[in-house]
Structure formats: structure tokens, C-alpha cells
mmCIF file with all atom_site columns, C-alpha atoms in Angstrom:
data_model
loop_
_atom_site.group_PDB
_atom_site.id
_atom_site.type_symbol
_atom_site.label_atom_id
_atom_site.label_alt_id
_atom_site.label_comp_id
_atom_site.label_asym_id
_atom_site.label_entity_id
_atom_site.label_seq_id
_atom_site.pdbx_PDB_ins_code
_atom_site.Cartn_x
_atom_site.Cartn_y
_atom_site.Cartn_z
_atom_site.occupancy
_atom_site.B_iso_or_equiv
_atom_site.pdbx_formal_charge
_atom_site.auth_seq_id
_atom_site.auth_comp_id
_atom_site.auth_asym_id
_atom_site.auth_atom_id
_atom_site.pdbx_PDB_model_num
ATOM 1   C CA . UNK A 1 1   ? 33.005  -56.790 23.053  1.00 0.00 ? 211 UNK A CA 1
ATOM 2   C CA . UNK A 1 2   ? 29.646  -57.189 21.507  1.00 0.00 ? 212 UNK A CA 1
ATOM 3   C CA . UNK A 1 3   ? 28.197  -57.860 24.939  1.00 0.00 ? 213 UNK A CA 1
ATOM 4   C CA . UNK A 1 4   ? 29.453  -54.560 26.358  1.00 0.00 ? 214 UNK A CA 1
ATOM 5   C CA . UNK A 1 5   ? 27.946  -52.611 23.475  1.00 0.00 ? 215 UNK A CA 1
ATOM 6   C CA . UNK A 1 6   ? 24.603  -54.301 23.944  1.00 0.00 ? 216 UNK A CA 1
ATOM 7   C CA . UNK A 1 7   ? 24.682  -53.590 27.659  1.00 0.00 ? 217 UNK A CA 1
ATOM 8   C CA . UNK A 1 8   ? 25.322  -49.889 27.025  1.00 0.00 ? 218 UNK A CA 1
ATOM 9   C CA . UNK A 1 9   ? 22.458  -49.713 24.531  1.00 0.00 ? 219 UNK A CA 1
ATOM 10  C CA . UNK A 1 10  ? 20.135  -51.311 27.053  1.00 0.00 ? 220 UNK A CA 1
ATOM 11  C CA . UNK A 1 11  ? 21.165  -49.041 29.918  1.00 0.00 ? 221 UNK A CA 1
ATOM 12  C CA . UNK A 1 12  ? 20.448  -45.719 28.142  1.00 0.00 ? 222 UNK A CA 1
ATOM 13  C CA . UNK A 1 13  ? 18.013  -46.360 25.321  1.00 0.00 ? 223 UNK A CA 1
ATOM 14  C CA . UNK A 1 14  ? 16.099  -43.093 25.813  1.00 0.00 ? 224 UNK A CA 1
ATOM 15  C CA . UNK A 1 15  ? 19.174  -40.828 25.425  1.00 0.00 ? 225 UNK A CA 1
ATOM 16  C CA . UNK A 1 16  ? 19.642  -41.785 21.801  1.00 0.00 ? 226 UNK A CA 1
ATOM 17  C CA . UNK A 1 17  ? 16.172  -40.473 20.813  1.00 0.00 ? 227 UNK A CA 1
ATOM 18  C CA . UNK A 1 18  ? 16.436  -37.085 22.527  1.00 0.00 ? 228 UNK A CA 1
ATOM 19  C CA . UNK A 1 19  ? 18.477  -35.323 19.815  1.00 0.00 ? 229 UNK A CA 1
ATOM 20  C CA . UNK A 1 20  ? 16.172  -36.299 16.904  1.00 0.00 ? 230 UNK A CA 1
ATOM 21  C CA . UNK A 1 21  ? 13.065  -35.255 18.845  1.00 0.00 ? 231 UNK A CA 1
ATOM 22  C CA . UNK A 1 22  ? 14.582  -31.853 19.642  1.00 0.00 ? 232 UNK A CA 1
ATOM 23  C CA . UNK A 1 23  ? 15.655  -31.432 16.019  1.00 0.00 ? 233 UNK A CA 1
ATOM 24  C CA . UNK A 1 24  ? 12.211  -32.276 14.649  1.00 0.00 ? 234 UNK A CA 1
ATOM 25  C CA . UNK A 1 25  ? 10.531  -29.958 17.161  1.00 0.00 ? 235 UNK A CA 1
ATOM 26  C CA . UNK A 1 26  ? 12.832  -27.084 16.190  1.00 0.00 ? 236 UNK A CA 1
ATOM 27  C CA . UNK A 1 27  ? 12.216  -27.660 12.478  1.00 0.00 ? 237 UNK A CA 1
ATOM 28  C CA . UNK A 1 28  ? 8.441   -27.651 12.983  1.00 0.00 ? 238 UNK A CA 1
ATOM 29  C CA . UNK A 1 29  ? 8.648   -24.487 15.095  1.00 0.00 ? 239 UNK A CA 1
ATOM 30  C CA . UNK A 1 30  ? 10.786  -22.681 12.520  1.00 0.00 ? 240 UNK A CA 1
ATOM 31  C CA . UNK A 1 31  ? 8.428   -23.757 9.731   1.00 0.00 ? 241 UNK A CA 1
ATOM 32  C CA . UNK A 1 32  ? 5.360   -22.455 11.583  1.00 0.00 ? 242 UNK A CA 1
ATOM 33  C CA . UNK A 1 33  ? 7.014   -19.109 12.356  1.00 0.00 ? 243 UNK A CA 1
ATOM 34  C CA . UNK A 1 34  ? 8.240   -18.726 8.775   1.00 0.00 ? 244 UNK A CA 1
ATOM 35  C CA . UNK A 1 35  ? 4.772   -19.519 7.413   1.00 0.00 ? 245 UNK A CA 1
ATOM 36  C CA . UNK A 1 36  ? 3.230   -16.902 9.729   1.00 0.00 ? 246 UNK A CA 1
ATOM 37  C CA . UNK A 1 37  ? 5.699   -14.218 8.628   1.00 0.00 ? 247 UNK A CA 1
ATOM 38  C CA . UNK A 1 38  ? 5.225   -14.977 4.925   1.00 0.00 ? 248 UNK A CA 1
ATOM 39  C CA . UNK A 1 39  ? 1.438   -15.002 5.364   1.00 0.00 ? 249 UNK A CA 1
ATOM 40  C CA . UNK A 1 40  ? 1.485   -11.636 7.136   1.00 0.00 ? 250 UNK A CA 1
ATOM 41  C CA . UNK A 1 41  ? 3.613   -10.073 4.398   1.00 0.00 ? 251 UNK A CA 1
ATOM 42  C CA . UNK A 1 42  ? 1.492   -11.496 1.581   1.00 0.00 ? 252 UNK A CA 1
ATOM 43  C CA . UNK A 1 43  ? -1.803  -10.491 3.175   1.00 0.00 ? 253 UNK A CA 1
ATOM 44  C CA . UNK A 1 44  ? -0.432  -7.145  4.371   1.00 0.00 ? 254 UNK A CA 1
ATOM 45  C CA . UNK A 1 45  ? -1.694  -7.602  7.919   1.00 0.00 ? 255 UNK A CA 1
ATOM 46  C CA . UNK A 1 46  ? -0.774  -4.751  10.207  1.00 0.00 ? 256 UNK A CA 1
ATOM 47  C CA . UNK A 1 47  ? 1.707   -3.316  7.751   1.00 0.00 ? 257 UNK A CA 1
ATOM 48  C CA . UNK A 1 48  ? 1.661   -0.048  5.856   1.00 0.00 ? 258 UNK A CA 1
ATOM 49  C CA . UNK A 1 49  ? -0.379  3.119   5.854   1.00 0.00 ? 259 UNK A CA 1
ATOM 50  C CA . UNK A 1 50  ? -4.130  3.497   5.697   1.00 0.00 ? 260 UNK A CA 1
ATOM 51  C CA . UNK A 1 51  ? -5.721  2.511   2.435   1.00 0.00 ? 261 UNK A CA 1
ATOM 52  C CA . UNK A 1 52  ? -6.638  5.297   0.083   1.00 0.00 ? 262 UNK A CA 1
ATOM 53  C CA . UNK A 1 53  ? -10.101 5.212   -1.454  1.00 0.00 ? 263 UNK A CA 1
ATOM 54  C CA . UNK A 1 54  ? -10.201 3.426   -4.780  1.00 0.00 ? 264 UNK A CA 1
ATOM 55  C CA . UNK A 1 55  ? -11.550 5.565   -7.590  1.00 0.00 ? 265 UNK A CA 1
ATOM 56  C CA . UNK A 1 56  ? -11.133 5.767   -11.335 1.00 0.00 ? 266 UNK A CA 1
ATOM 57  C CA . UNK A 1 57  ? -10.473 9.312   -12.483 1.00 0.00 ? 267 UNK A CA 1
ATOM 58  C CA . UNK A 1 58  ? -10.033 10.835  -15.909 1.00 0.00 ? 268 UNK A CA 1
ATOM 59  C CA . UNK A 1 59  ? -9.275  14.359  -17.004 1.00 0.00 ? 269 UNK A CA 1
ATOM 60  C CA . UNK A 1 60  ? -10.509 16.697  -19.686 1.00 0.00 ? 270 UNK A CA 1
ATOM 61  C CA . UNK A 1 61  ? -9.664  20.224  -20.768 1.00 0.00 ? 271 UNK A CA 1
ATOM 62  C CA . UNK A 1 62  ? -12.774 22.328  -21.272 1.00 0.00 ? 272 UNK A CA 1
ATOM 63  C CA . UNK A 1 63  ? -11.814 25.661  -22.756 1.00 0.00 ? 273 UNK A CA 1
ATOM 64  C CA . UNK A 1 64  ? -8.732  26.510  -20.717 1.00 0.00 ? 274 UNK A CA 1
ATOM 65  C CA . UNK A 1 65  ? -9.850  24.748  -17.516 1.00 0.00 ? 275 UNK A CA 1
ATOM 66  C CA . UNK A 1 66  ? -8.938  21.280  -16.242 1.00 0.00 ? 276 UNK A CA 1
ATOM 67  C CA . UNK A 1 67  ? -11.891 19.073  -15.317 1.00 0.00 ? 277 UNK A CA 1
ATOM 68  C CA . UNK A 1 68  ? -11.606 15.894  -13.231 1.00 0.00 ? 278 UNK A CA 1
ATOM 69  C CA . UNK A 1 69  ? -14.184 13.210  -14.057 1.00 0.00 ? 279 UNK A CA 1
ATOM 70  C CA . UNK A 1 70  ? -15.077 10.503  -11.517 1.00 0.00 ? 280 UNK A CA 1
ATOM 71  C CA . UNK A 1 71  ? -15.715 7.342   -13.524 1.00 0.00 ? 281 UNK A CA 1
ATOM 72  C CA . UNK A 1 72  ? -16.255 4.937   -10.630 1.00 0.00 ? 282 UNK A CA 1
ATOM 73  C CA . UNK A 1 73  ? -15.278 3.903   -7.132  1.00 0.00 ? 283 UNK A CA 1
ATOM 74  C CA . UNK A 1 74  ? -15.387 5.614   -3.763  1.00 0.00 ? 284 UNK A CA 1
ATOM 75  C CA . UNK A 1 75  ? -16.647 9.152   -3.279  1.00 0.00 ? 285 UNK A CA 1
ATOM 76  C CA . UNK A 1 76  ? -13.840 11.690  -2.957  1.00 0.00 ? 286 UNK A CA 1
ATOM 77  C CA . UNK A 1 77  ? -14.202 14.590  -0.558  1.00 0.00 ? 287 UNK A CA 1
ATOM 78  C CA . UNK A 1 78  ? -12.537 17.955  -1.195  1.00 0.00 ? 288 UNK A CA 1
ATOM 79  C CA . UNK A 1 79  ? -11.073 17.830  2.339   1.00 0.00 ? 289 UNK A CA 1
ATOM 80  C CA . UNK A 1 80  ? -9.126  14.655  1.517   1.00 0.00 ? 290 UNK A CA 1
ATOM 81  C CA . UNK A 1 81  ? -7.966  15.552  -2.006  1.00 0.00 ? 291 UNK A CA 1
ATOM 82  C CA . UNK A 1 82  ? -5.288  17.985  -3.168  1.00 0.00 ? 292 UNK A CA 1
ATOM 83  C CA . UNK A 1 83  ? -4.049  18.568  -6.710  1.00 0.00 ? 293 UNK A CA 1
ATOM 84  C CA . UNK A 1 84  ? -0.323  19.299  -7.114  1.00 0.00 ? 294 UNK A CA 1
ATOM 85  C CA . UNK A 1 85  ? 1.696   20.427  -10.096 1.00 0.00 ? 295 UNK A CA 1
ATOM 86  C CA . UNK A 1 86  ? 5.377   19.619  -10.657 1.00 0.00 ? 296 UNK A CA 1
ATOM 87  C CA . UNK A 1 87  ? 6.450   22.826  -8.853  1.00 0.00 ? 297 UNK A CA 1
ATOM 88  C CA . UNK A 1 88  ? 4.567   21.807  -5.698  1.00 0.00 ? 298 UNK A CA 1
ATOM 89  C CA . UNK A 1 89  ? 1.785   24.360  -6.146  1.00 0.00 ? 299 UNK A CA 1
ATOM 90  C CA . UNK A 1 90  ? -1.430  22.994  -4.653  1.00 0.00 ? 300 UNK A CA 1
ATOM 91  C CA . UNK A 1 91  ? -4.895  23.267  -6.170  1.00 0.00 ? 301 UNK A CA 1
ATOM 92  C CA . UNK A 1 92  ? -8.265  22.021  -5.008  1.00 0.00 ? 302 UNK A CA 1
ATOM 93  C CA . UNK A 1 93  ? -11.417 20.514  -6.441  1.00 0.00 ? 303 UNK A CA 1
ATOM 94  C CA . UNK A 1 94  ? -14.442 22.748  -6.905  1.00 0.00 ? 304 UNK A CA 1
ATOM 95  C CA . UNK A 1 95  ? -16.718 20.121  -5.304  1.00 0.00 ? 305 UNK A CA 1
ATOM 96  C CA . UNK A 1 96  ? -16.772 16.552  -4.000  1.00 0.00 ? 306 UNK A CA 1
ATOM 97  C CA . UNK A 1 97  ? -16.563 13.825  -6.612  1.00 0.00 ? 307 UNK A CA 1
ATOM 98  C CA . UNK A 1 98  ? -19.188 11.110  -6.915  1.00 0.00 ? 308 UNK A CA 1
ATOM 99  C CA . UNK A 1 99  ? -19.358 8.486   -9.658  1.00 0.00 ? 309 UNK A CA 1
ATOM 100 C CA . UNK A 1 100 ? -20.541 10.007  -12.929 1.00 0.00 ? 310 UNK A CA 1
ATOM 101 C CA . UNK A 1 101 ? -19.848 13.601  -11.895 1.00 0.00 ? 311 UNK A CA 1
ATOM 102 C CA . UNK A 1 102 ? -17.084 16.014  -12.733 1.00 0.00 ? 312 UNK A CA 1
ATOM 103 C CA . UNK A 1 103 ? -15.492 19.002  -11.043 1.00 0.00 ? 313 UNK A CA 1
ATOM 104 C CA . UNK A 1 104 ? -13.083 21.766  -11.981 1.00 0.00 ? 314 UNK A CA 1
ATOM 105 C CA . UNK A 1 105 ? -9.557  22.179  -10.599 1.00 0.00 ? 315 UNK A CA 1
ATOM 106 C CA . UNK A 1 106 ? -9.383  25.524  -8.783  1.00 0.00 ? 316 UNK A CA 1
ATOM 107 C CA . UNK A 1 107 ? -6.690  27.514  -7.001  1.00 0.00 ? 317 UNK A CA 1
ATOM 108 C CA . UNK A 1 108 ? -6.795  28.512  -3.314  1.00 0.00 ? 318 UNK A CA 1
ATOM 109 C CA . UNK A 1 109 ? -8.947  31.536  -4.167  1.00 0.00 ? 319 UNK A CA 1
ATOM 110 C CA . UNK A 1 110 ? -11.567 29.381  -5.895  1.00 0.00 ? 320 UNK A CA 1
ATOM 111 C CA . UNK A 1 111 ? -10.668 30.519  -9.402  1.00 0.00 ? 321 UNK A CA 1
ATOM 112 C CA . UNK A 1 112 ? -10.417 27.782  -12.060 1.00 0.00 ? 322 UNK A CA 1
ATOM 113 C CA . UNK A 1 113 ? -6.918  26.718  -13.080 1.00 0.00 ? 323 UNK A CA 1
ATOM 114 C CA . UNK A 1 114 ? -6.314  28.429  -16.440 1.00 0.00 ? 324 UNK A CA 1
ATOM 115 C CA . UNK A 1 115 ? -3.883  26.500  -18.637 1.00 0.00 ? 325 UNK A CA 1
ATOM 116 C CA . UNK A 1 116 ? -3.241  29.595  -20.779 1.00 0.00 ? 326 UNK A CA 1
ATOM 117 C CA . UNK A 1 117 ? -1.896  31.630  -17.866 1.00 0.00 ? 327 UNK A CA 1
ATOM 118 C CA . UNK A 1 118 ? -0.386  28.825  -15.782 1.00 0.00 ? 328 UNK A CA 1
ATOM 119 C CA . UNK A 1 119 ? 2.550   26.705  -16.964 1.00 0.00 ? 329 UNK A CA 1
ATOM 120 C CA . UNK A 1 120 ? 1.658   23.158  -15.863 1.00 0.00 ? 330 UNK A CA 1
ATOM 121 C CA . UNK A 1 121 ? 3.522   20.040  -17.001 1.00 0.00 ? 331 UNK A CA 1
ATOM 122 C CA . UNK A 1 122 ? 1.713   17.563  -14.820 1.00 0.00 ? 332 UNK A CA 1
ATOM 123 C CA . UNK A 1 123 ? -1.099  17.530  -12.265 1.00 0.00 ? 333 UNK A CA 1
ATOM 124 C CA . UNK A 1 124 ? -1.257  14.830  -9.605  1.00 0.00 ? 334 UNK A CA 1
ATOM 125 C CA . UNK A 1 125 ? -4.399  13.998  -7.610  1.00 0.00 ? 335 UNK A CA 1
ATOM 126 C CA . UNK A 1 126 ? -3.256  13.159  -4.074  1.00 0.00 ? 336 UNK A CA 1
ATOM 127 C CA . UNK A 1 127 ? -5.357  11.656  -1.274  1.00 0.00 ? 337 UNK A CA 1
ATOM 128 C CA . UNK A 1 128 ? -4.323  12.838  2.174   1.00 0.00 ? 338 UNK A CA 1
ATOM 129 C CA . UNK A 1 129 ? -4.903  10.396  5.005   1.00 0.00 ? 339 UNK A CA 1
ATOM 130 C CA . UNK A 1 130 ? -4.219  10.932  8.691   1.00 0.00 ? 340 UNK A CA 1
ATOM 131 C CA . UNK A 1 131 ? -0.560  9.923   8.456   1.00 0.00 ? 341 UNK A CA 1
ATOM 132 C CA . UNK A 1 132 ? 0.249   9.595   4.778   1.00 0.00 ? 342 UNK A CA 1
ATOM 133 C CA . UNK A 1 133 ? -0.495  10.582  1.205   1.00 0.00 ? 343 UNK A CA 1
ATOM 134 C CA . UNK A 1 134 ? -1.180  8.433   -1.848  1.00 0.00 ? 344 UNK A CA 1
ATOM 135 C CA . UNK A 1 135 ? -1.376  9.370   -5.519  1.00 0.00 ? 345 UNK A CA 1
ATOM 136 C CA . UNK A 1 136 ? -4.742  8.537   -7.097  1.00 0.00 ? 346 UNK A CA 1
ATOM 137 C CA . UNK A 1 137 ? -4.204  9.823   -10.645 1.00 0.00 ? 347 UNK A CA 1
ATOM 138 C CA . UNK A 1 138 ? -1.896  11.890  -12.832 1.00 0.00 ? 348 UNK A CA 1
ATOM 139 C CA . UNK A 1 139 ? -2.716  14.201  -15.737 1.00 0.00 ? 349 UNK A CA 1
ATOM 140 C CA . UNK A 1 140 ? -0.399  15.700  -18.336 1.00 0.00 ? 350 UNK A CA 1
ATOM 141 C CA . UNK A 1 141 ? -2.111  18.545  -20.232 1.00 0.00 ? 351 UNK A CA 1
#
């Protein structure tokens, strides 16, 4: 009996190594694909909306008006920025914001937002991109 087993092993020696080679190849392939997916998610490649400009904003109340102060980061254009209150009412900035400058929050008519005549719980500075919006800062008077 031992002779017949040895003869079978000698006739088809390459068939015994096929399954392990296929298994190792599949494991390597799966590992490479998994690493690529994890890398893409971690690095954020090709995923998500356009990046909003990074800027540090603070707020101040001067008299009855709300002033936005640009403390650092990218320049903010009035065309890209809208200020919203909790009711959804939209306001604008009086002028573009550059580091070290400040501007007043105004209504659609260009009049400064008056905290005495307007009931505002919260103001949110929103950047509007081509396809999305992102909140840059929030102020609670």
C-alpha cells in the first residue's frame, strides 16, 4: 500500500500546491484592496464636498449692532458668506473680511442688524460653495 501512495504523489505533485497558491494570492489581493479603501477614507480622497475656507471669526456687539471680526485665515467674500438666525432669516456682511478687519452684519437692505429691534437667539456664519454649505462660526448674543 505504501507503494501505491508514493506512486500517486509522484504522478501529480503539482496539483497539491495549486490550492495554497490560489489562497495566498486571494489573501494578498484582499489585503491590498482593503488597504486602498482604508487609505482613501482616512485621507478623504475624492469624497465629500468642496472644502470651505478656513478662518477664525469672533463676534462683538457694538452699541446694538453685531460685528464680525476676522482673526486669521482665508479671506471671506460677501458673495460666499451668509448669516442666518434660528428662524432662517438671512443677513449679509457689510464688506469682505480680511485678517485683522471687522465688518457689520446687515440685512438685505444694507441696514445694520439692530439687536434691540430684532429678536435673535443665534447667528450662524455659513459659507456657500457651488454644491454645499458649511458653518464657519456661531454667535449667541
